[in-house]
């Protein structure tokens, strides 16, 4: 172990889970370093549409607790959207009933109501939820972490045993598949299209009769269109046919999207697992590894709740 690093916590992984966990630890008085293979803007987190709502995460009961704790933080951060990248935005959750939403949120969200026919053709829920501009939010997380004394370093890790710290927090997402190794972690590929916003101010999430997903989210950099959920697909390259289908599904919901100028194509690999792994492991040499990965498509939704639990596990 390198001299002077024995009392530090090293967080491996620099996406939203890693940065949030590191920030919570630093603000609890710990000396923290983040080791990340890629800068935040090249992580899966940077690609996320980032609407606060559960998606592809288990176990549901724990995810609900983590999500509501995160909601508390996002509501506070939404008071400073220009700084934090978080704002409260209105929109429709298609194919979602009021009873289901109330059960998930424990009535924490005021103003939930059934969507009107004008707002959505089908069963839907009108809601006001946190919507996060991820490039801005990741930059804010890093800045606040550094203000708290944390350090972010671009360093690749091939073995957790190589990390010279008594406490290591593993926030590597899909990377945990080979790093732990944990073959139960698998990719769920999501592709997005960013278009010039034709004046849409509300978001919409919809699922078609055949299970096809469509959503649009107004972000500062454009209208983000999605989406896909391709199991065990590893390609990081946008597929033109998939992009055309995404635009077509979204335009069926809002016709003005059809003629919008395309600004960018994005792909992210969600780190899916049968259940989030959030637990403390004591290695034979006495070192502690706290695992915090496998959040599927809900990393942003549960980030703060999981970070606080991971910090408590790190402190023993």
PDB file of C-alpha atoms in Angstrom:
ATOM      1  CA  UNK A   1       0.000   0.000   0.000  1.00  0.00           C
ATOM      2  CA  UNK A   2       1.365   3.404  -0.944  1.00  0.00           C
ATOM      3  CA  UNK A   3       2.442   5.645   1.909  1.00  0.00           C
ATOM      4  CA  UNK A   4      -0.211   8.077   3.045  1.00  0.00           C
ATOM      5  CA  UNK A   5      -3.117   6.391   1.278  1.00  0.00           C
ATOM      6  CA  UNK A   6      -4.126   3.913   3.964  1.00  0.00           C
ATOM      7  CA  UNK A   7      -6.751   6.207   5.457  1.00  0.00           C
ATOM      8  CA  UNK A   8      -8.276   7.188   2.103  1.00  0.00           C
ATOM      9  CA  UNK A   9     -11.349   5.808   0.422  1.00  0.00           C
ATOM     10  CA  UNK A  10     -10.910   5.108  -3.270  1.00  0.00           C
ATOM     11  CA  UNK A  11     -14.095   5.063  -5.331  1.00  0.00           C
ATOM     12  CA  UNK A  12     -13.625   3.170  -8.595  1.00  0.00           C
ATOM     13  CA  UNK A  13     -15.941   4.491 -11.299  1.00  0.00           C
ATOM     14  CA  UNK A  14     -16.685   8.061 -12.327  1.00  0.00           C
ATOM     15  CA  UNK A  15     -20.290   7.947 -13.505  1.00  0.00           C
ATOM     16  CA  UNK A  16     -23.229   9.338 -11.551  1.00  0.00           C
ATOM     17  CA  UNK A  17     -23.124   6.498  -8.984  1.00  0.00           C
ATOM     18  CA  UNK A  18     -19.389   6.889  -8.378  1.00  0.00           C
ATOM     19  CA  UNK A  19     -19.328  10.682  -8.213  1.00  0.00           C
ATOM     20  CA  UNK A  20     -22.392  10.865  -5.957  1.00  0.00           C
ATOM     21  CA  UNK A  21     -21.001   8.206  -3.623  1.00  0.00           C
ATOM     22  CA  UNK A  22     -17.632   9.965  -3.477  1.00  0.00           C
ATOM     23  CA  UNK A  23     -19.328  13.286  -2.735  1.00  0.00           C
ATOM     24  CA  UNK A  24     -21.367  11.861   0.129  1.00  0.00           C
ATOM     25  CA  UNK A  25     -18.224  10.289   1.610  1.00  0.00           C
ATOM     26  CA  UNK A  26     -16.218  13.506   1.251  1.00  0.00           C
ATOM     27  CA  UNK A  27     -18.932  15.583   2.890  1.00  0.00           C
ATOM     28  CA  UNK A  28     -18.957  13.105   5.764  1.00  0.00           C
ATOM     29  CA  UNK A  29     -15.307  13.969   6.353  1.00  0.00           C
ATOM     30  CA  UNK A  30     -13.542  11.165   4.494  1.00  0.00           C
ATOM     31  CA  UNK A  31     -10.512  11.652   2.262  1.00  0.00           C
ATOM     32  CA  UNK A  32     -11.693  10.448  -1.135  1.00  0.00           C
ATOM     33  CA  UNK A  33     -10.166   9.728  -4.514  1.00  0.00           C
ATOM     34  CA  UNK A  34     -12.182   8.719  -7.562  1.00  0.00           C
ATOM     35  CA  UNK A  35     -10.420   6.501 -10.075  1.00  0.00           C
ATOM     36  CA  UNK A  36     -12.215   6.490 -13.402  1.00  0.00           C
ATOM     37  CA  UNK A  37     -11.252   4.903 -16.692  1.00  0.00           C
ATOM     38  CA  UNK A  38     -13.144   7.558 -18.644  1.00  0.00           C
ATOM     39  CA  UNK A  39     -13.970  11.180 -17.883  1.00  0.00           C
ATOM     40  CA  UNK A  40     -17.570  11.731 -16.795  1.00  0.00           C
ATOM     41  CA  UNK A  41     -18.622  13.037 -20.190  1.00  0.00           C
ATOM     42  CA  UNK A  42     -17.756   9.667 -21.764  1.00  0.00           C
ATOM     43  CA  UNK A  43     -19.577   7.488 -19.241  1.00  0.00           C
ATOM     44  CA  UNK A  44     -22.972   5.857 -19.694  1.00  0.00           C
ATOM     45  CA  UNK A  45     -24.329   8.399 -17.204  1.00  0.00           C
ATOM     46  CA  UNK A  46     -23.647  11.242 -19.629  1.00  0.00           C
ATOM     47  CA  UNK A  47     -25.934   9.612 -22.209  1.00  0.00           C
ATOM     48  CA  UNK A  48     -28.874   9.096 -19.834  1.00  0.00           C
ATOM     49  CA  UNK A  49     -32.162  10.826 -20.561  1.00  0.00           C
ATOM     50  CA  UNK A  50     -32.279  11.225 -16.770  1.00  0.00           C
ATOM     51  CA  UNK A  51     -35.923  11.491 -15.836  1.00  0.00           C
ATOM     52  CA  UNK A  52     -36.446  10.510 -12.196  1.00  0.00           C
ATOM     53  CA  UNK A  53     -38.560   7.354 -12.338  1.00  0.00           C
ATOM     54  CA  UNK A  54     -37.845   3.645 -11.779  1.00  0.00           C
ATOM     55  CA  UNK A  55     -36.725   1.718 -14.840  1.00  0.00           C
ATOM     56  CA  UNK A  56     -35.236  -1.781 -14.984  1.00  0.00           C
ATOM     57  CA  UNK A  57     -34.085  -1.994 -11.388  1.00  0.00           C
ATOM     58  CA  UNK A  58     -34.465  -4.661  -8.707  1.00  0.00           C
ATOM     59  CA  UNK A  59     -35.282  -5.228  -5.897  1.00  0.00           C
ATOM     60  CA  UNK A  60     -38.254  -2.891  -6.174  1.00  0.00           C
ATOM     61  CA  UNK A  61     -38.783  -2.435  -2.420  1.00  0.00           C
ATOM     62  CA  UNK A  62     -35.237  -1.212  -1.821  1.00  0.00           C
ATOM     63  CA  UNK A  63     -35.188   0.784  -5.047  1.00  0.00           C
ATOM     64  CA  UNK A  64     -38.239   2.668  -3.814  1.00  0.00           C
ATOM     65  CA  UNK A  65     -36.424   3.672  -0.614  1.00  0.00           C
ATOM     66  CA  UNK A  66     -33.297   4.749  -2.504  1.00  0.00           C
ATOM     67  CA  UNK A  67     -35.359   6.637  -5.083  1.00  0.00           C
ATOM     68  CA  UNK A  68     -37.362   8.607  -2.509  1.00  0.00           C
ATOM     69  CA  UNK A  69     -34.175   9.588  -0.685  1.00  0.00           C
ATOM     70  CA  UNK A  70     -32.773  10.753  -4.002  1.00  0.00           C
ATOM     71  CA  UNK A  71     -35.988  12.653  -4.746  1.00  0.00           C
ATOM     72  CA  UNK A  72     -35.464  14.708  -1.596  1.00  0.00           C
ATOM     73  CA  UNK A  73     -32.054  15.782  -2.869  1.00  0.00           C
ATOM     74  CA  UNK A  74     -33.178  16.484  -6.436  1.00  0.00           C
ATOM     75  CA  UNK A  75     -36.062  18.644  -5.250  1.00  0.00           C
ATOM     76  CA  UNK A  76     -33.573  20.755  -3.288  1.00  0.00           C
ATOM     77  CA  UNK A  77     -31.124  20.926  -6.206  1.00  0.00           C
ATOM     78  CA  UNK A  78     -33.940  21.955  -8.567  1.00  0.00           C
ATOM     79  CA  UNK A  79     -33.984  25.342  -6.843  1.00  0.00           C
ATOM     80  CA  UNK A  80     -30.691  26.019  -8.685  1.00  0.00           C
ATOM     81  CA  UNK A  81     -31.156  24.439 -12.137  1.00  0.00           C
ATOM     82  CA  UNK A  82     -28.544  26.563 -13.868  1.00  0.00           C
ATOM     83  CA  UNK A  83     -25.940  25.409 -11.373  1.00  0.00           C
ATOM     84  CA  UNK A  84     -26.912  21.794 -10.689  1.00  0.00           C
ATOM     85  CA  UNK A  85     -28.523  20.725 -13.973  1.00  0.00           C
ATOM     86  CA  UNK A  86     -31.644  19.596 -12.079  1.00  0.00           C
ATOM     87  CA  UNK A  87     -35.110  21.012 -12.648  1.00  0.00           C
ATOM     88  CA  UNK A  88     -38.677  19.929 -11.971  1.00  0.00           C
ATOM     89  CA  UNK A  89     -40.524  19.375 -15.238  1.00  0.00           C
ATOM     90  CA  UNK A  90     -44.066  18.358 -16.153  1.00  0.00           C
ATOM     91  CA  UNK A  91     -45.047  15.572 -18.481  1.00  0.00           C
ATOM     92  CA  UNK A  92     -46.955  12.341 -19.007  1.00  0.00           C
ATOM     93  CA  UNK A  93     -46.081   8.797 -18.009  1.00  0.00           C
ATOM     94  CA  UNK A  94     -47.981   6.693 -20.505  1.00  0.00           C
ATOM     95  CA  UNK A  95     -49.451   3.341 -19.518  1.00  0.00           C
ATOM     96  CA  UNK A  96     -49.169   4.296 -15.853  1.00  0.00           C
ATOM     97  CA  UNK A  97     -52.139   4.513 -13.498  1.00  0.00           C
ATOM     98  CA  UNK A  98     -52.544   6.785 -10.512  1.00  0.00           C
ATOM     99  CA  UNK A  99     -52.696   3.891  -8.027  1.00  0.00           C
ATOM    100  CA  UNK A 100     -49.397   2.484  -9.306  1.00  0.00           C
ATOM    101  CA  UNK A 101     -47.663   5.854  -9.055  1.00  0.00           C
ATOM    102  CA  UNK A 102     -48.975   6.593  -5.569  1.00  0.00           C
ATOM    103  CA  UNK A 103     -47.791   3.166  -4.404  1.00  0.00           C
ATOM    104  CA  UNK A 104     -44.317   3.858  -5.793  1.00  0.00           C
ATOM    105  CA  UNK A 105     -43.948   7.411  -4.499  1.00  0.00           C
ATOM    106  CA  UNK A 106     -45.838   7.065  -1.198  1.00  0.00           C
ATOM    107  CA  UNK A 107     -47.770  10.225  -2.126  1.00  0.00           C
ATOM    108  CA  UNK A 108     -44.515  12.200  -2.127  1.00  0.00           C
ATOM    109  CA  UNK A 109     -45.346  13.928  -5.395  1.00  0.00           C
ATOM    110  CA  UNK A 110     -48.114  16.508  -5.169  1.00  0.00           C
ATOM    111  CA  UNK A 111     -50.250  17.123  -8.213  1.00  0.00           C
ATOM    112  CA  UNK A 112     -50.234  13.597  -9.628  1.00  0.00           C
ATOM    113  CA  UNK A 113     -53.359  13.105 -11.741  1.00  0.00           C
ATOM    114  CA  UNK A 114     -54.685  11.138 -14.655  1.00  0.00           C
ATOM    115  CA  UNK A 115     -53.702  12.618 -17.997  1.00  0.00           C
ATOM    116  CA  UNK A 116     -56.476  14.150 -20.049  1.00  0.00           C
ATOM    117  CA  UNK A 117     -57.368  12.931 -23.542  1.00  0.00           C
ATOM    118  CA  UNK A 118     -55.733  16.067 -24.969  1.00  0.00           C
ATOM    119  CA  UNK A 119     -52.504  15.278 -23.117  1.00  0.00           C
ATOM    120  CA  UNK A 120     -52.299  11.587 -23.987  1.00  0.00           C
ATOM    121  CA  UNK A 121     -54.297   9.141 -26.084  1.00  0.00           C
ATOM    122  CA  UNK A 122     -54.544   6.297 -23.615  1.00  0.00           C
ATOM    123  CA  UNK A 123     -54.061   5.660 -19.917  1.00  0.00           C
ATOM    124  CA  UNK A 124     -51.450   8.052 -18.611  1.00  0.00           C
ATOM    125  CA  UNK A 125     -50.348  10.007 -15.592  1.00  0.00           C
ATOM    126  CA  UNK A 126     -49.543  13.708 -15.480  1.00  0.00           C
ATOM    127  CA  UNK A 127     -46.600  14.290 -13.149  1.00  0.00           C
ATOM    128  CA  UNK A 128     -43.983  16.835 -12.178  1.00  0.00           C
ATOM    129  CA  UNK A 129     -40.662  15.016 -11.811  1.00  0.00           C
ATOM    130  CA  UNK A 130     -36.961  15.826 -11.606  1.00  0.00           C
ATOM    131  CA  UNK A 131     -35.393  15.994 -15.051  1.00  0.00           C
ATOM    132  CA  UNK A 132     -31.608  16.130 -15.020  1.00  0.00           C
ATOM    133  CA  UNK A 133     -29.307  17.589 -17.662  1.00  0.00           C
ATOM    134  CA  UNK A 134     -26.555  15.017 -17.166  1.00  0.00           C
ATOM    135  CA  UNK A 135     -23.535  16.832 -18.649  1.00  0.00           C
ATOM    136  CA  UNK A 136     -24.267  19.802 -16.378  1.00  0.00           C
ATOM    137  CA  UNK A 137     -25.067  17.631 -13.359  1.00  0.00           C
ATOM    138  CA  UNK A 138     -21.940  15.492 -13.693  1.00  0.00           C
ATOM    139  CA  UNK A 139     -19.842  18.651 -13.889  1.00  0.00           C
ATOM    140  CA  UNK A 140     -21.559  20.017 -10.792  1.00  0.00           C
ATOM    141  CA  UNK A 141     -20.994  16.766  -8.893  1.00  0.00           C
ATOM    142  CA  UNK A 142     -17.293  16.834  -9.710  1.00  0.00           C
ATOM    143  CA  UNK A 143     -16.965  20.506  -8.753  1.00  0.00           C
ATOM    144  CA  UNK A 144     -18.737  19.992  -5.429  1.00  0.00           C
ATOM    145  CA  UNK A 145     -16.631  16.893  -4.757  1.00  0.00           C
ATOM    146  CA  UNK A 146     -13.422  18.814  -5.373  1.00  0.00           C
ATOM    147  CA  UNK A 147     -14.648  21.645  -3.156  1.00  0.00           C
ATOM    148  CA  UNK A 148     -15.074  19.049  -0.402  1.00  0.00           C
ATOM    149  CA  UNK A 149     -11.473  17.928  -0.860  1.00  0.00           C
ATOM    150  CA  UNK A 150     -12.075  14.981  -3.172  1.00  0.00           C
ATOM    151  CA  UNK A 151      -9.803  14.185  -6.101  1.00  0.00           C
ATOM    152  CA  UNK A 152     -10.744  12.688  -9.476  1.00  0.00           C
ATOM    153  CA  UNK A 153      -8.074  10.810 -11.425  1.00  0.00           C
ATOM    154  CA  UNK A 154      -8.269   9.055 -14.785  1.00  0.00           C
ATOM    155  CA  UNK A 155      -6.856   5.635 -13.939  1.00  0.00           C
ATOM    156  CA  UNK A 156      -7.856   2.265 -15.343  1.00  0.00           C
ATOM    157  CA  UNK A 157      -8.276  -0.574 -12.833  1.00  0.00           C
ATOM    158  CA  UNK A 158      -8.047  -4.229 -13.898  1.00  0.00           C
ATOM    159  CA  UNK A 159      -8.115  -5.710 -10.383  1.00  0.00           C
ATOM    160  CA  UNK A 160      -9.609  -4.248  -7.204  1.00  0.00           C
ATOM    161  CA  UNK A 161      -6.660  -5.735  -5.305  1.00  0.00           C
ATOM    162  CA  UNK A 162      -4.436  -3.216  -7.112  1.00  0.00           C
ATOM    163  CA  UNK A 163      -6.138  -0.258  -5.441  1.00  0.00           C
ATOM    164  CA  UNK A 164      -3.893   0.994  -2.604  1.00  0.00           C
ATOM    165  CA  UNK A 165      -6.556   1.839  -0.059  1.00  0.00           C
ATOM    166  CA  UNK A 166      -8.011   0.148   3.006  1.00  0.00           C
ATOM    167  CA  UNK A 167     -11.540   0.933   1.799  1.00  0.00           C
ATOM    168  CA  UNK A 168     -12.541   0.664  -1.858  1.00  0.00           C
ATOM    169  CA  UNK A 169     -15.999   1.425  -3.226  1.00  0.00           C
ATOM    170  CA  UNK A 170     -16.782  -0.378  -6.466  1.00  0.00           C
ATOM    171  CA  UNK A 171     -19.063   1.794  -8.619  1.00  0.00           C
ATOM    172  CA  UNK A 172     -17.953   0.411 -11.973  1.00  0.00           C
ATOM    173  CA  UNK A 173     -21.360  -0.417 -13.430  1.00  0.00           C
ATOM    174  CA  UNK A 174     -20.991  -2.718 -16.412  1.00  0.00           C
ATOM    175  CA  UNK A 175     -17.245  -2.863 -15.742  1.00  0.00           C
ATOM    176  CA  UNK A 176     -17.967  -5.000 -12.671  1.00  0.00           C
ATOM    177  CA  UNK A 177     -18.666  -7.883 -15.061  1.00  0.00           C
ATOM    178  CA  UNK A 178     -14.920  -8.381 -15.559  1.00  0.00           C
ATOM    179  CA  UNK A 179     -13.481  -6.478 -12.598  1.00  0.00           C
ATOM    180  CA  UNK A 180     -15.164  -8.413  -9.770  1.00  0.00           C
ATOM    181  CA  UNK A 181     -15.763 -10.592 -11.852  1.00  0.00           C
ATOM    182  CA  UNK A 182     -19.559 -10.719 -11.865  1.00  0.00           C
ATOM    183  CA  UNK A 183     -20.974 -12.337 -15.028  1.00  0.00           C
ATOM    184  CA  UNK A 184     -24.531 -11.570 -13.889  1.00  0.00           C
ATOM    185  CA  UNK A 185     -24.001  -7.937 -14.900  1.00  0.00           C
ATOM    186  CA  UNK A 186     -25.043  -7.498 -18.511  1.00  0.00           C
ATOM    187  CA  UNK A 187     -25.646  -4.626 -20.914  1.00  0.00           C
ATOM    188  CA  UNK A 188     -29.045  -3.312 -21.926  1.00  0.00           C
ATOM    189  CA  UNK A 189     -28.278  -1.074 -24.867  1.00  0.00           C
ATOM    190  CA  UNK A 190     -30.076   2.246 -25.151  1.00  0.00           C
ATOM    191  CA  UNK A 191     -29.936   4.445 -28.237  1.00  0.00           C
ATOM    192  CA  UNK A 192     -31.021   8.100 -28.328  1.00  0.00           C
ATOM    193  CA  UNK A 193     -31.447  10.783 -30.952  1.00  0.00           C
ATOM    194  CA  UNK A 194     -31.055  14.461 -30.064  1.00  0.00           C
ATOM    195  CA  UNK A 195     -32.979  16.873 -32.289  1.00  0.00           C
ATOM    196  CA  UNK A 196     -33.481  20.603 -32.389  1.00  0.00           C
ATOM    197  CA  UNK A 197     -36.449  21.259 -30.122  1.00  0.00           C
ATOM    198  CA  UNK A 198     -39.448  22.399 -32.198  1.00  0.00           C
ATOM    199  CA  UNK A 199     -40.991  24.092 -29.141  1.00  0.00           C
ATOM    200  CA  UNK A 200     -41.908  21.135 -26.921  1.00  0.00           C
ATOM    201  CA  UNK A 201     -41.777  22.006 -23.215  1.00  0.00           C
ATOM    202  CA  UNK A 202     -43.177  18.865 -21.563  1.00  0.00           C
ATOM    203  CA  UNK A 203     -41.770  15.343 -21.546  1.00  0.00           C
ATOM    204  CA  UNK A 204     -43.549  12.125 -22.476  1.00  0.00           C
ATOM    205  CA  UNK A 205     -42.804   8.445 -21.902  1.00  0.00           C
ATOM    206  CA  UNK A 206     -44.902   5.914 -23.824  1.00  0.00           C
ATOM    207  CA  UNK A 207     -44.947   2.161 -24.382  1.00  0.00           C
ATOM    208  CA  UNK A 208     -46.697   0.786 -27.458  1.00  0.00           C
ATOM    209  CA  UNK A 209     -48.931  -2.325 -27.601  1.00  0.00           C
ATOM    210  CA  UNK A 210     -45.999  -4.446 -28.775  1.00  0.00           C
ATOM    211  CA  UNK A 211     -43.758  -3.177 -25.993  1.00  0.00           C
ATOM    212  CA  UNK A 212     -41.879  -0.618 -28.091  1.00  0.00           C
ATOM    213  CA  UNK A 213     -40.717   2.390 -26.092  1.00  0.00           C
ATOM    214  CA  UNK A 214     -40.848   6.032 -27.122  1.00  0.00           C
ATOM    215  CA  UNK A 215     -40.000   9.100 -25.108  1.00  0.00           C
ATOM    216  CA  UNK A 216     -38.958  12.678 -25.580  1.00  0.00           C
ATOM    217  CA  UNK A 217     -37.311  14.862 -22.961  1.00  0.00           C
ATOM    218  CA  UNK A 218     -36.688  18.601 -23.445  1.00  0.00           C
ATOM    219  CA  UNK A 219     -33.116  19.304 -22.356  1.00  0.00           C
ATOM    220  CA  UNK A 220     -31.009  22.458 -22.735  1.00  0.00           C
ATOM    221  CA  UNK A 221     -29.002  20.883 -25.568  1.00  0.00           C
ATOM    222  CA  UNK A 222     -32.043  19.798 -27.551  1.00  0.00           C
ATOM    223  CA  UNK A 223     -34.984  17.421 -27.464  1.00  0.00           C
ATOM    224  CA  UNK A 224     -33.775  13.938 -26.467  1.00  0.00           C
ATOM    225  CA  UNK A 225     -35.642  11.134 -28.223  1.00  0.00           C
ATOM    226  CA  UNK A 226     -35.611   7.484 -27.186  1.00  0.00           C
ATOM    227  CA  UNK A 227     -35.461   4.785 -26.818  1.00  0.00           C
ATOM    228  CA  UNK A 228     -34.405   1.190 -26.938  1.00  0.00           C
ATOM    229  CA  UNK A 229     -33.655  -1.616 -24.474  1.00  0.00           C
ATOM    230  CA  UNK A 230     -31.593  -4.266 -26.286  1.00  0.00           C
ATOM    231  CA  UNK A 231     -30.593  -7.093 -23.966  1.00  0.00           C
ATOM    232  CA  UNK A 232     -26.958  -8.255 -24.100  1.00  0.00           C
ATOM    233  CA  UNK A 233     -26.104  -5.860 -26.937  1.00  0.00           C
ATOM    234  CA  UNK A 234     -22.578  -4.446 -26.682  1.00  0.00           C
ATOM    235  CA  UNK A 235     -22.253  -2.150 -29.694  1.00  0.00           C
ATOM    236  CA  UNK A 236     -21.547   1.493 -28.752  1.00  0.00           C
ATOM    237  CA  UNK A 237     -22.187   2.653 -32.330  1.00  0.00           C
ATOM    238  CA  UNK A 238     -25.532   4.231 -33.291  1.00  0.00           C
ATOM    239  CA  UNK A 239     -27.570   2.203 -35.741  1.00  0.00           C
ATOM    240  CA  UNK A 240     -29.194   4.326 -38.495  1.00  0.00           C
ATOM    241  CA  UNK A 241     -32.275   2.113 -38.801  1.00  0.00           C
ATOM    242  CA  UNK A 242     -32.812   2.220 -35.039  1.00  0.00           C
ATOM    243  CA  UNK A 243     -32.465   6.003 -35.085  1.00  0.00           C
ATOM    244  CA  UNK A 244     -35.078   6.304 -37.834  1.00  0.00           C
ATOM    245  CA  UNK A 245     -37.475   4.091 -35.858  1.00  0.00           C
ATOM    246  CA  UNK A 246     -36.987   6.203 -32.710  1.00  0.00           C
ATOM    247  CA  UNK A 247     -37.808   9.418 -34.578  1.00  0.00           C
ATOM    248  CA  UNK A 248     -40.820   7.751 -36.217  1.00  0.00           C
ATOM    249  CA  UNK A 249     -42.257   6.528 -32.884  1.00  0.00           C
ATOM    250  CA  UNK A 250     -41.782   9.919 -31.248  1.00  0.00           C
ATOM    251  CA  UNK A 251     -43.271  11.753 -34.240  1.00  0.00           C
ATOM    252  CA  UNK A 252     -46.365   9.569 -33.948  1.00  0.00           C
ATOM    253  CA  UNK A 253     -46.849  11.158 -30.520  1.00  0.00           C
ATOM    254  CA  UNK A 254     -45.882  14.716 -31.525  1.00  0.00           C
ATOM    255  CA  UNK A 255     -45.927  15.268 -35.323  1.00  0.00           C
ATOM    256  CA  UNK A 256     -43.669  18.330 -35.184  1.00  0.00           C
ATOM    257  CA  UNK A 257     -40.767  16.069 -34.224  1.00  0.00           C
ATOM    258  CA  UNK A 258     -40.739  14.560 -37.725  1.00  0.00           C
ATOM    259  CA  UNK A 259     -39.130  17.605 -39.312  1.00  0.00           C
ATOM    260  CA  UNK A 260     -36.758  18.490 -36.485  1.00  0.00           C
ATOM    261  CA  UNK A 261     -33.076  18.757 -37.386  1.00  0.00           C
ATOM    262  CA  UNK A 262     -30.965  15.957 -35.931  1.00  0.00           C
ATOM    263  CA  UNK A 263     -28.143  17.212 -33.701  1.00  0.00           C
ATOM    264  CA  UNK A 264     -26.593  14.032 -32.340  1.00  0.00           C
ATOM    265  CA  UNK A 265     -26.853  10.269 -31.908  1.00  0.00           C
ATOM    266  CA  UNK A 266     -25.994   8.633 -28.589  1.00  0.00           C
ATOM    267  CA  UNK A 267     -25.642   5.102 -27.246  1.00  0.00           C
ATOM    268  CA  UNK A 268     -25.373   3.955 -23.636  1.00  0.00           C
ATOM    269  CA  UNK A 269     -25.036   0.471 -22.146  1.00  0.00           C
ATOM    270  CA  UNK A 270     -27.154   0.215 -18.996  1.00  0.00           C
ATOM    271  CA  UNK A 271     -25.573  -2.029 -16.324  1.00  0.00           C
ATOM    272  CA  UNK A 272     -28.410  -4.481 -15.670  1.00  0.00           C
ATOM    273  CA  UNK A 273     -28.407  -7.135 -12.969  1.00  0.00           C
ATOM    274  CA  UNK A 274     -31.072  -9.317 -11.344  1.00  0.00           C
ATOM    275  CA  UNK A 275     -30.655  -7.091  -8.265  1.00  0.00           C
ATOM    276  CA  UNK A 276     -28.506  -4.101  -7.390  1.00  0.00           C
ATOM    277  CA  UNK A 277     -25.400  -5.182  -5.511  1.00  0.00           C
ATOM    278  CA  UNK A 278     -25.012  -2.821  -2.572  1.00  0.00           C
ATOM    279  CA  UNK A 279     -23.058  -4.620   0.112  1.00  0.00           C
ATOM    280  CA  UNK A 280     -19.858  -4.662   2.168  1.00  0.00           C
ATOM    281  CA  UNK A 281     -17.212  -7.302   1.538  1.00  0.00           C
ATOM    282  CA  UNK A 282     -14.243  -7.847   3.861  1.00  0.00           C
ATOM    283  CA  UNK A 283     -11.317  -9.340   1.977  1.00  0.00           C
ATOM    284  CA  UNK A 284      -8.954 -11.916   3.586  1.00  0.00           C
ATOM    285  CA  UNK A 285      -6.281  -9.215   4.006  1.00  0.00           C
ATOM    286  CA  UNK A 286      -8.711  -7.049   6.003  1.00  0.00           C
ATOM    287  CA  UNK A 287      -9.404  -4.566   3.228  1.00  0.00           C
ATOM    288  CA  UNK A 288     -13.032  -3.527   2.772  1.00  0.00           C
ATOM    289  CA  UNK A 289     -14.739  -3.421  -0.611  1.00  0.00           C
ATOM    290  CA  UNK A 290     -18.182  -1.857  -0.810  1.00  0.00           C
ATOM    291  CA  UNK A 291     -20.011  -2.830  -3.985  1.00  0.00           C
ATOM    292  CA  UNK A 292     -22.492  -0.348  -5.462  1.00  0.00           C
ATOM    293  CA  UNK A 293     -23.392  -1.419  -9.001  1.00  0.00           C
ATOM    294  CA  UNK A 294     -26.058  -3.053 -11.161  1.00  0.00           C
ATOM    295  CA  UNK A 295     -28.572  -0.170 -11.203  1.00  0.00           C
ATOM    296  CA  UNK A 296     -29.881  -0.894 -14.687  1.00  0.00           C
ATOM    297  CA  UNK A 297     -31.682   2.088 -16.168  1.00  0.00           C
ATOM    298  CA  UNK A 298     -32.327   3.786 -12.825  1.00  0.00           C
ATOM    299  CA  UNK A 299     -28.872   4.914 -11.735  1.00  0.00           C
ATOM    300  CA  UNK A 300     -29.837   8.579 -11.684  1.00  0.00           C
ATOM    301  CA  UNK A 301     -33.124   7.800  -9.937  1.00  0.00           C
ATOM    302  CA  UNK A 302     -31.483   6.027  -6.983  1.00  0.00           C
ATOM    303  CA  UNK A 303     -28.019   7.626  -6.965  1.00  0.00           C
ATOM    304  CA  UNK A 304     -28.280   9.606  -3.716  1.00  0.00           C
ATOM    305  CA  UNK A 305     -30.074   6.923  -1.753  1.00  0.00           C
ATOM    306  CA  UNK A 306     -27.515   4.306  -2.787  1.00  0.00           C
ATOM    307  CA  UNK A 307     -24.627   6.694  -2.142  1.00  0.00           C
ATOM    308  CA  UNK A 308     -25.717   7.290   1.433  1.00  0.00           C
ATOM    309  CA  UNK A 309     -26.080   3.577   2.095  1.00  0.00           C
ATOM    310  CA  UNK A 310     -22.706   2.862   0.494  1.00  0.00           C
ATOM    311  CA  UNK A 311     -21.097   5.535   2.694  1.00  0.00           C
ATOM    312  CA  UNK A 312     -22.507   3.904   5.816  1.00  0.00           C
ATOM    313  CA  UNK A 313     -21.228   0.517   4.679  1.00  0.00           C
ATOM    314  CA  UNK A 314     -17.780   2.008   4.036  1.00  0.00           C
ATOM    315  CA  UNK A 315     -17.725   3.400   7.558  1.00  0.00           C
ATOM    316  CA  UNK A 316     -18.675   0.017   8.980  1.00  0.00           C
TER     317      UNK A 316
END
